[in-house]
Amino acid sequence: MTPSSPSTRLRTSRGEFAVVDVPATASGAAKGVALLLPGYTGSKEDFALLHAPLTARGYRTVAVDGRGQYESDGPEHDESAYTQGELARDVLAQAHAIGAPVHLVGHSLGGQIARAATLLDHSRFRSLTLVSSGPARISDSQEQRVKLLRDALAVLSMAECWEAVLAMGPPEEVGGPARGLGGHEHLRRRWLGTRPAQLLATGRQLCTEPDRITELAAVPLPFHVLSGERDDTWPVPDLDEMARRLKAHRTVVEGAEHSPNADRPEPTAHALADFWDGLAATPNDTR
């Protein structure tokens, strides 16, 4: 499975979404379904290296482009379509279309959207895994990166923004798309496919998100907090403390940073599958 793998369309009550949907390949009955939500400036391709190890462990994987992300439709300039509540309702519709309950996995911004969906209706989910996604707003250094991008989008087109970002340095350091799989051309296509309003609205969310962990901890779901051993977006000690407050299973992937799904996909996939397998072994334990 590579970033160039063809996507399909998931039809839901809230429209169609581009997905990479891979059935379980392990012998025997499928164990479950994982719905994978990408982060800011990301896309479904960010999970490309997780599909093979997860499906080999018996889990169908569905990685999705959210509304206005890359190959999923969305308005160009209407930011109201990208409020956290609207994006969370999209996730509930996706889970329903796939066949709830699913194991919900959100990376970075995707984790905040996954949290919001869980707080709206946790019955659609079997578990929630937050990957490199912290308790509240992003770090000051990353907030400056997001603000750089928002300022550029106010005066430049997406194509002009891309050229300006490249002229200033590595895209992930100056407000452009995060480092990802597939090389320069894929990152450019993904950037140009993403709607400006989506980046503006979700960037604002990242910079203003309140701490909702106490509220989330009251939800009767099993939680998993997974991260790399280094993270500039949310400090790892903050992720450790969030896991403690949630009474969550905690995984730190050695050698990985903010994107363990790309940095160290094999141990990341096995940590996810081990967590889910453990829930099947203790079906009456909701936490």
mmCIF file of C-alpha atoms in Angstrom:
data_model
loop_
_atom_site.group_PDB
_atom_site.id
_atom_site.type_symbol
_atom_site.label_atom_id
_atom_site.label_comp_id
_atom_site.label_asym_id
_atom_site.label_seq_id
_atom_site.Cartn_x
_atom_site.Cartn_y
_atom_site.Cartn_z
ATOM 1 C CA MET A 1 0.000 0.000 0.000
ATOM 2 C CA THR A 2 1.504 3.294 -1.140
ATOM 3 C CA PRO A 3 0.371 6.923 -1.245
ATOM 4 C CA SER A 4 -0.550 6.383 -4.908
ATOM 5 C CA SER A 5 -3.030 3.590 -4.098
ATOM 6 C CA PRO A 6 -6.426 4.383 -5.627
ATOM 7 C CA SER A 7 -9.096 5.790 -3.366
ATOM 8 C CA THR A 8 -12.779 4.957 -3.363
ATOM 9 C CA ARG A 9 -15.815 6.949 -2.279
ATOM 10 C CA LEU A 10 -17.651 6.379 0.981
ATOM 11 C CA ARG A 11 -21.287 7.444 0.664
ATOM 12 C CA THR A 12 -22.778 8.822 3.874
ATOM 13 C CA SER A 13 -25.793 10.834 4.994
ATOM 14 C CA ARG A 14 -23.520 13.896 4.929
ATOM 15 C CA GLY A 15 -22.079 13.394 1.468
ATOM 16 C CA GLU A 16 -19.271 11.376 -0.077
ATOM 17 C CA PHE A 17 -15.743 11.134 1.284
ATOM 18 C CA ALA A 18 -12.568 9.861 -0.342
ATOM 19 C CA VAL A 19 -11.217 6.815 1.481
ATOM 20 C CA VAL A 20 -8.660 4.060 1.215
ATOM 21 C CA ASP A 21 -10.612 1.011 2.371
ATOM 22 C CA VAL A 22 -8.615 -2.196 2.841
ATOM 23 C CA PRO A 23 -10.248 -5.461 3.973
ATOM 24 C CA ALA A 24 -8.700 -7.702 6.593
ATOM 25 C CA THR A 25 -6.357 -10.264 5.062
ATOM 26 C CA ALA A 26 -5.774 -12.515 8.091
ATOM 27 C CA SER A 27 -7.284 -15.991 7.984
ATOM 28 C CA GLY A 28 -10.440 -16.412 10.030
ATOM 29 C CA ALA A 29 -13.154 -13.943 10.918
ATOM 30 C CA ALA A 30 -12.359 -10.231 10.744
ATOM 31 C CA LYS A 31 -11.795 -8.763 14.206
ATOM 32 C CA GLY A 32 -13.080 -5.262 13.583
ATOM 33 C CA VAL A 33 -12.840 -2.051 11.594
ATOM 34 C CA ALA A 34 -10.573 0.942 12.159
ATOM 35 C CA LEU A 35 -11.532 4.429 10.965
ATOM 36 C CA LEU A 36 -8.409 6.570 10.553
ATOM 37 C CA LEU A 37 -8.580 10.401 10.596
ATOM 38 C CA PRO A 38 -5.570 12.452 9.363
ATOM 39 C CA GLY A 39 -4.142 15.637 10.825
ATOM 40 C CA TYR A 40 -3.797 19.241 9.732
ATOM 41 C CA THR A 41 -2.543 19.590 6.117
ATOM 42 C CA GLY A 42 -2.665 15.776 6.004
ATOM 43 C CA SER A 43 -4.665 13.186 4.113
ATOM 44 C CA LYS A 44 -5.676 9.533 4.124
ATOM 45 C CA GLU A 45 -2.308 8.663 2.545
ATOM 46 C CA ASP A 46 -0.613 9.417 5.870
ATOM 47 C CA PHE A 47 -1.780 5.969 7.017
ATOM 48 C CA ALA A 48 -0.568 4.125 3.912
ATOM 49 C CA LEU A 49 2.067 2.106 5.756
ATOM 50 C CA LEU A 50 -0.370 0.971 8.469
ATOM 51 C CA HIS A 51 -2.795 -0.866 6.196
ATOM 52 C CA ALA A 52 -0.742 -3.997 5.533
ATOM 53 C CA PRO A 53 0.247 -4.770 9.140
ATOM 54 C CA LEU A 54 -3.214 -3.954 10.497
ATOM 55 C CA THR A 55 -5.120 -5.958 7.905
ATOM 56 C CA ALA A 56 -2.732 -8.863 8.488
ATOM 57 C CA ARG A 57 -3.788 -8.745 12.138
ATOM 58 C CA GLY A 58 -7.445 -9.086 11.148
ATOM 59 C CA TYR A 59 -8.623 -5.471 11.021
ATOM 60 C CA ARG A 60 -10.267 -3.740 8.085
ATOM 61 C CA THR A 61 -8.829 -0.239 7.755
ATOM 62 C CA VAL A 62 -10.623 2.816 6.380
ATOM 63 C CA ALA A 63 -8.481 5.959 6.069
ATOM 64 C CA VAL A 64 -10.480 9.040 5.143
ATOM 65 C CA ASP A 65 -9.977 12.532 3.755
ATOM 66 C CA GLY A 66 -12.176 14.794 5.860
ATOM 67 C CA ARG A 67 -14.444 17.408 4.365
ATOM 68 C CA GLY A 68 -12.330 19.714 2.199
ATOM 69 C CA GLN A 69 -9.173 17.620 2.622
ATOM 70 C CA TYR A 70 -7.374 16.575 -0.569
ATOM 71 C CA GLU A 71 -9.856 14.360 -2.514
ATOM 72 C CA SER A 72 -12.995 14.996 -0.424
ATOM 73 C CA ASP A 73 -15.297 17.791 -1.530
ATOM 74 C CA GLY A 74 -15.950 20.918 0.472
ATOM 75 C CA PRO A 75 -16.544 24.637 -0.032
ATOM 76 C CA GLU A 76 -13.567 26.771 -1.013
ATOM 77 C CA HIS A 77 -14.256 29.794 1.159
ATOM 78 C CA ASP A 78 -17.124 29.025 3.580
ATOM 79 C CA GLU A 79 -15.423 28.325 6.893
ATOM 80 C CA SER A 80 -18.726 27.476 8.600
ATOM 81 C CA ALA A 81 -18.628 24.069 6.877
ATOM 82 C CA TYR A 82 -15.451 23.243 8.818
ATOM 83 C CA THR A 83 -16.387 24.003 12.399
ATOM 84 C CA GLN A 84 -15.377 21.234 14.777
ATOM 85 C CA GLY A 85 -19.021 20.274 15.292
ATOM 86 C CA GLU A 86 -19.617 19.872 11.560
ATOM 87 C CA LEU A 87 -16.473 17.788 11.105
ATOM 88 C CA ALA A 88 -17.402 15.646 14.107
ATOM 89 C CA ARG A 89 -20.835 14.942 12.622
ATOM 90 C CA ASP A 90 -19.098 13.897 9.410
ATOM 91 C CA VAL A 91 -17.149 11.303 11.413
ATOM 92 C CA LEU A 92 -20.337 9.956 12.983
ATOM 93 C CA ALA A 93 -21.836 9.613 9.498
ATOM 94 C CA GLN A 94 -18.693 7.870 8.233
ATOM 95 C CA ALA A 95 -18.786 5.377 11.103
ATOM 96 C CA HIS A 96 -22.467 4.683 10.445
ATOM 97 C CA ALA A 97 -21.835 4.129 6.735
ATOM 98 C CA ILE A 98 -18.945 1.761 7.451
ATOM 99 C CA GLY A 99 -20.927 -0.179 10.026
ATOM 100 C CA ALA A 100 -20.513 1.056 13.580
ATOM 101 C CA PRO A 101 -19.069 0.547 16.088
ATOM 102 C CA VAL A 102 -15.548 1.103 14.780
ATOM 103 C CA HIS A 103 -12.175 1.616 16.416
ATOM 104 C CA LEU A 104 -11.657 5.356 15.937
ATOM 105 C CA VAL A 105 -8.088 6.631 15.423
ATOM 106 C CA GLY A 106 -7.276 10.323 15.058
ATOM 107 C CA HIS A 107 -3.848 11.782 14.329
ATOM 108 C CA SER A 108 -3.118 15.310 15.603
ATOM 109 C CA LEU A 109 -6.019 17.532 14.400
ATOM 110 C CA GLY A 110 -7.808 14.271 13.566
ATOM 111 C CA GLY A 111 -7.587 13.382 17.246
ATOM 112 C CA GLN A 112 -9.365 16.588 18.248
ATOM 113 C CA ILE A 113 -12.111 15.903 15.704
ATOM 114 C CA ALA A 114 -12.327 12.274 16.885
ATOM 115 C CA ARG A 115 -12.679 13.501 20.470
ATOM 116 C CA ALA A 116 -15.496 15.865 19.470
ATOM 117 C CA ALA A 117 -17.301 13.042 17.627
ATOM 118 C CA THR A 118 -16.949 10.770 20.652
ATOM 119 C CA LEU A 119 -18.432 13.428 22.914
ATOM 120 C CA LEU A 120 -21.403 13.804 20.552
ATOM 121 C CA ASP A 121 -22.198 10.072 20.300
ATOM 122 C CA HIS A 122 -19.790 7.474 21.640
ATOM 123 C CA SER A 123 -22.122 4.610 20.656
ATOM 124 C CA ARG A 124 -20.641 4.675 17.132
ATOM 125 C CA PHE A 125 -17.219 3.651 18.442
ATOM 126 C CA ARG A 126 -15.617 0.604 20.017
ATOM 127 C CA SER A 127 -12.546 2.534 21.197
ATOM 128 C CA LEU A 128 -10.746 5.846 20.726
ATOM 129 C CA THR A 129 -7.024 6.165 19.990
ATOM 130 C CA LEU A 130 -5.446 9.627 20.020
ATOM 131 C CA VAL A 131 -2.205 9.652 18.023
ATOM 132 C CA SER A 132 0.087 12.605 18.822
ATOM 133 C CA SER A 133 -2.986 14.640 19.731
ATOM 134 C CA GLY A 134 -2.936 16.569 22.989
ATOM 135 C CA PRO A 135 -5.405 17.807 25.577
ATOM 136 C CA ALA A 136 -5.833 21.388 24.354
ATOM 137 C CA ARG A 137 -4.294 23.866 21.910
ATOM 138 C CA ILE A 138 -0.995 23.281 20.143
ATOM 139 C CA SER A 139 2.397 24.529 21.354
ATOM 140 C CA ASP A 140 3.425 28.158 20.893
ATOM 141 C CA SER A 141 5.984 27.251 18.214
ATOM 142 C CA GLN A 142 3.440 25.330 16.161
ATOM 143 C CA GLU A 143 0.861 28.069 16.648
ATOM 144 C CA GLN A 144 3.281 30.466 14.968
ATOM 145 C CA ARG A 145 3.584 28.056 12.024
ATOM 146 C CA VAL A 146 -0.189 27.878 11.652
ATOM 147 C CA LYS A 147 -0.508 31.659 11.845
ATOM 148 C CA LEU A 148 2.104 32.009 9.091
ATOM 149 C CA LEU A 149 -0.048 29.853 6.872
ATOM 150 C CA ARG A 150 -3.260 31.696 7.727
ATOM 151 C CA ASP A 151 -1.627 35.057 6.959
ATOM 152 C CA ALA A 152 -0.378 33.766 3.608
ATOM 153 C CA LEU A 153 -3.776 32.338 2.655
ATOM 154 C CA ALA A 154 -5.369 35.719 3.279
ATOM 155 C CA VAL A 155 -3.479 37.235 0.347
ATOM 156 C CA LEU A 156 -2.316 34.335 -1.865
ATOM 157 C CA SER A 157 -3.912 31.490 -3.798
ATOM 158 C CA MET A 158 -3.111 27.921 -2.810
ATOM 159 C CA ALA A 159 -0.681 27.615 -5.739
ATOM 160 C CA GLU A 160 1.010 30.907 -4.832
ATOM 161 C CA CYS A 161 1.177 29.800 -1.199
ATOM 162 C CA TRP A 162 2.902 26.574 -2.203
ATOM 163 C CA GLU A 163 5.569 28.430 -4.179
ATOM 164 C CA ALA A 164 6.100 30.923 -1.351
ATOM 165 C CA VAL A 165 6.437 28.145 1.218
ATOM 166 C CA LEU A 166 9.018 26.306 -0.899
ATOM 167 C CA ALA A 167 11.027 29.500 -1.304
ATOM 168 C CA MET A 168 11.225 29.971 2.476
ATOM 169 C CA GLY A 169 12.399 26.490 3.462
ATOM 170 C CA PRO A 170 11.086 23.021 4.349
ATOM 171 C CA PRO A 171 7.271 23.228 4.067
ATOM 172 C CA GLU A 172 6.595 21.779 7.521
ATOM 173 C CA GLU A 173 8.728 24.511 9.122
ATOM 174 C CA VAL A 174 7.164 27.561 7.476
ATOM 175 C CA GLY A 175 3.444 26.873 7.460
ATOM 176 C CA GLY A 176 3.142 24.452 4.558
ATOM 177 C CA PRO A 177 2.051 20.817 4.565
ATOM 178 C CA ALA A 178 3.597 18.542 7.129
ATOM 179 C CA ARG A 179 6.222 16.037 6.106
ATOM 180 C CA GLY A 180 4.433 13.025 4.687
ATOM 181 C CA LEU A 181 4.639 9.990 2.462
ATOM 182 C CA GLY A 182 4.853 10.095 -1.306
ATOM 183 C CA GLY A 183 7.430 12.759 -2.026
ATOM 184 C CA HIS A 184 7.263 16.318 -3.308
ATOM 185 C CA GLU A 185 4.724 15.790 -6.107
ATOM 186 C CA HIS A 186 2.215 14.016 -3.877
ATOM 187 C CA LEU A 187 2.527 16.731 -1.235
ATOM 188 C CA ARG A 188 1.952 19.390 -3.902
ATOM 189 C CA ARG A 189 -1.164 17.629 -5.259
ATOM 190 C CA ARG A 190 -2.516 17.197 -1.744
ATOM 191 C CA TRP A 191 -1.864 20.844 -0.934
ATOM 192 C CA LEU A 192 -3.587 22.095 -4.080
ATOM 193 C CA GLY A 193 -6.541 19.753 -3.505
ATOM 194 C CA THR A 194 -7.207 20.984 0.024
ATOM 195 C CA ARG A 195 -9.723 23.823 0.400
ATOM 196 C CA PRO A 196 -8.408 27.120 1.826
ATOM 197 C CA ALA A 197 -11.415 27.467 4.131
ATOM 198 C CA GLN A 198 -10.657 24.062 5.641
ATOM 199 C CA LEU A 199 -7.095 25.102 6.475
ATOM 200 C CA LEU A 200 -8.198 28.449 7.908
ATOM 201 C CA ALA A 201 -10.984 27.022 10.071
ATOM 202 C CA THR A 202 -9.107 23.995 11.371
ATOM 203 C CA GLY A 203 -5.938 26.031 11.928
ATOM 204 C CA ARG A 204 -7.955 28.337 14.161
ATOM 205 C CA GLN A 205 -9.284 25.298 16.044
ATOM 206 C CA LEU A 206 -5.758 24.043 16.712
ATOM 207 C CA CYS A 207 -4.787 27.401 18.184
ATOM 208 C CA THR A 208 -7.850 27.793 20.439
ATOM 209 C CA GLU A 209 -8.918 24.260 21.429
ATOM 210 C CA PRO A 210 -9.861 24.065 25.128
ATOM 211 C CA ASP A 211 -8.991 21.199 27.452
ATOM 212 C CA ARG A 212 -11.907 18.725 27.276
ATOM 213 C CA ILE A 213 -10.205 15.749 28.884
ATOM 214 C CA THR A 214 -12.353 15.763 32.035
ATOM 215 C CA GLU A 215 -15.441 15.623 29.818
ATOM 216 C CA LEU A 216 -13.937 12.869 27.681
ATOM 217 C CA ALA A 217 -12.874 10.815 30.702
ATOM 218 C CA ALA A 218 -16.551 10.464 31.664
ATOM 219 C CA VAL A 219 -17.312 8.634 28.399
ATOM 220 C CA PRO A 220 -17.482 4.819 28.850
ATOM 221 C CA LEU A 221 -15.019 3.894 26.106
ATOM 222 C CA PRO A 222 -11.535 2.353 26.152
ATOM 223 C CA PHE A 223 -8.904 4.999 25.396
ATOM 224 C CA HIS A 224 -5.405 4.722 23.954
ATOM 225 C CA VAL A 225 -2.859 7.551 23.809
ATOM 226 C CA LEU A 226 -0.084 6.841 21.301
ATOM 227 C CA SER A 227 2.812 9.097 20.346
ATOM 228 C CA GLY A 228 6.431 9.183 19.333
ATOM 229 C CA GLU A 229 9.139 9.790 21.906
ATOM 230 C CA ARG A 230 9.542 13.404 20.706
ATOM 231 C CA ASP A 231 6.832 15.856 19.669
ATOM 232 C CA ASP A 232 6.988 19.598 18.931
ATOM 233 C CA THR A 233 3.219 19.992 18.608
ATOM 234 C CA TRP A 234 2.225 18.709 22.051
ATOM 235 C CA PRO A 235 5.015 17.979 24.569
ATOM 236 C CA VAL A 236 5.247 14.279 25.407
ATOM 237 C CA PRO A 237 4.852 14.930 29.179
ATOM 238 C CA ASP A 238 1.491 16.579 28.381
ATOM 239 C CA LEU A 239 0.461 13.445 26.483
ATOM 240 C CA ASP A 240 1.567 11.292 29.427
ATOM 241 C CA GLU A 241 -0.553 13.367 31.792
ATOM 242 C CA MET A 242 -3.531 13.236 29.427
ATOM 243 C CA ALA A 243 -3.306 9.447 29.364
ATOM 244 C CA ARG A 244 -3.270 9.381 33.154
ATOM 245 C CA ARG A 245 -6.371 11.570 33.335
ATOM 246 C CA LEU A 246 -8.159 9.332 30.832
ATOM 247 C CA LYS A 247 -6.978 6.113 32.513
ATOM 248 C CA ALA A 248 -5.877 5.272 28.973
ATOM 249 C CA HIS A 249 -3.549 2.651 27.595
ATOM 250 C CA ARG A 250 -0.290 4.469 26.749
ATOM 251 C CA THR A 251 2.157 3.721 23.926
ATOM 252 C CA VAL A 252 5.372 5.615 23.172
ATOM 253 C CA VAL A 253 6.896 4.521 19.872
ATOM 254 C CA GLU A 254 10.678 4.649 20.033
ATOM 255 C CA GLY A 255 12.397 6.512 17.222
ATOM 256 C CA ALA A 256 9.211 8.314 16.173
ATOM 257 C CA GLU A 257 8.225 11.967 16.371
ATOM 258 C CA HIS A 258 4.880 13.654 15.606
ATOM 259 C CA SER A 259 3.856 11.102 12.954
ATOM 260 C CA PRO A 260 4.592 7.599 14.284
ATOM 261 C CA ASN A 261 2.300 6.200 11.588
ATOM 262 C CA ALA A 262 4.891 7.389 9.020
ATOM 263 C CA ASP A 263 8.077 7.338 11.117
ATOM 264 C CA ARG A 264 7.707 3.832 12.575
ATOM 265 C CA PRO A 265 4.639 2.200 10.965
ATOM 266 C CA GLU A 266 5.275 -1.415 11.997
ATOM 267 C CA PRO A 267 5.516 -0.860 15.770
ATOM 268 C CA THR A 268 2.715 1.696 15.542
ATOM 269 C CA ALA A 269 0.410 -0.775 13.780
ATOM 270 C CA HIS A 270 1.228 -3.554 16.221
ATOM 271 C CA ALA A 271 0.589 -1.258 19.186
ATOM 272 C CA LEU A 272 -2.844 -0.426 17.753
ATOM 273 C CA ALA A 273 -3.708 -4.059 17.047
ATOM 274 C CA ASP A 274 -2.433 -5.212 20.457
ATOM 275 C CA PHE A 275 -4.702 -2.641 22.132
ATOM 276 C CA TRP A 276 -7.721 -3.743 20.124
ATOM 277 C CA ASP A 277 -6.967 -7.432 20.646
ATOM 278 C CA GLY A 278 -6.824 -6.773 24.381
ATOM 279 C CA LEU A 279 -10.307 -5.295 24.296
ATOM 280 C CA ALA A 280 -11.633 -8.428 22.608
ATOM 281 C CA ALA A 281 -10.019 -10.542 25.340
ATOM 282 C CA THR A 282 -11.829 -8.522 28.042
ATOM 283 C CA PRO A 283 -15.148 -7.557 26.406
ATOM 284 C CA ASN A 284 -16.755 -6.410 29.652
ATOM 285 C CA ASP A 285 -13.959 -3.972 30.501
ATOM 286 C CA THR A 286 -14.940 -0.622 28.983
ATOM 287 C CA ARG A 287 -11.793 1.151 30.178
#
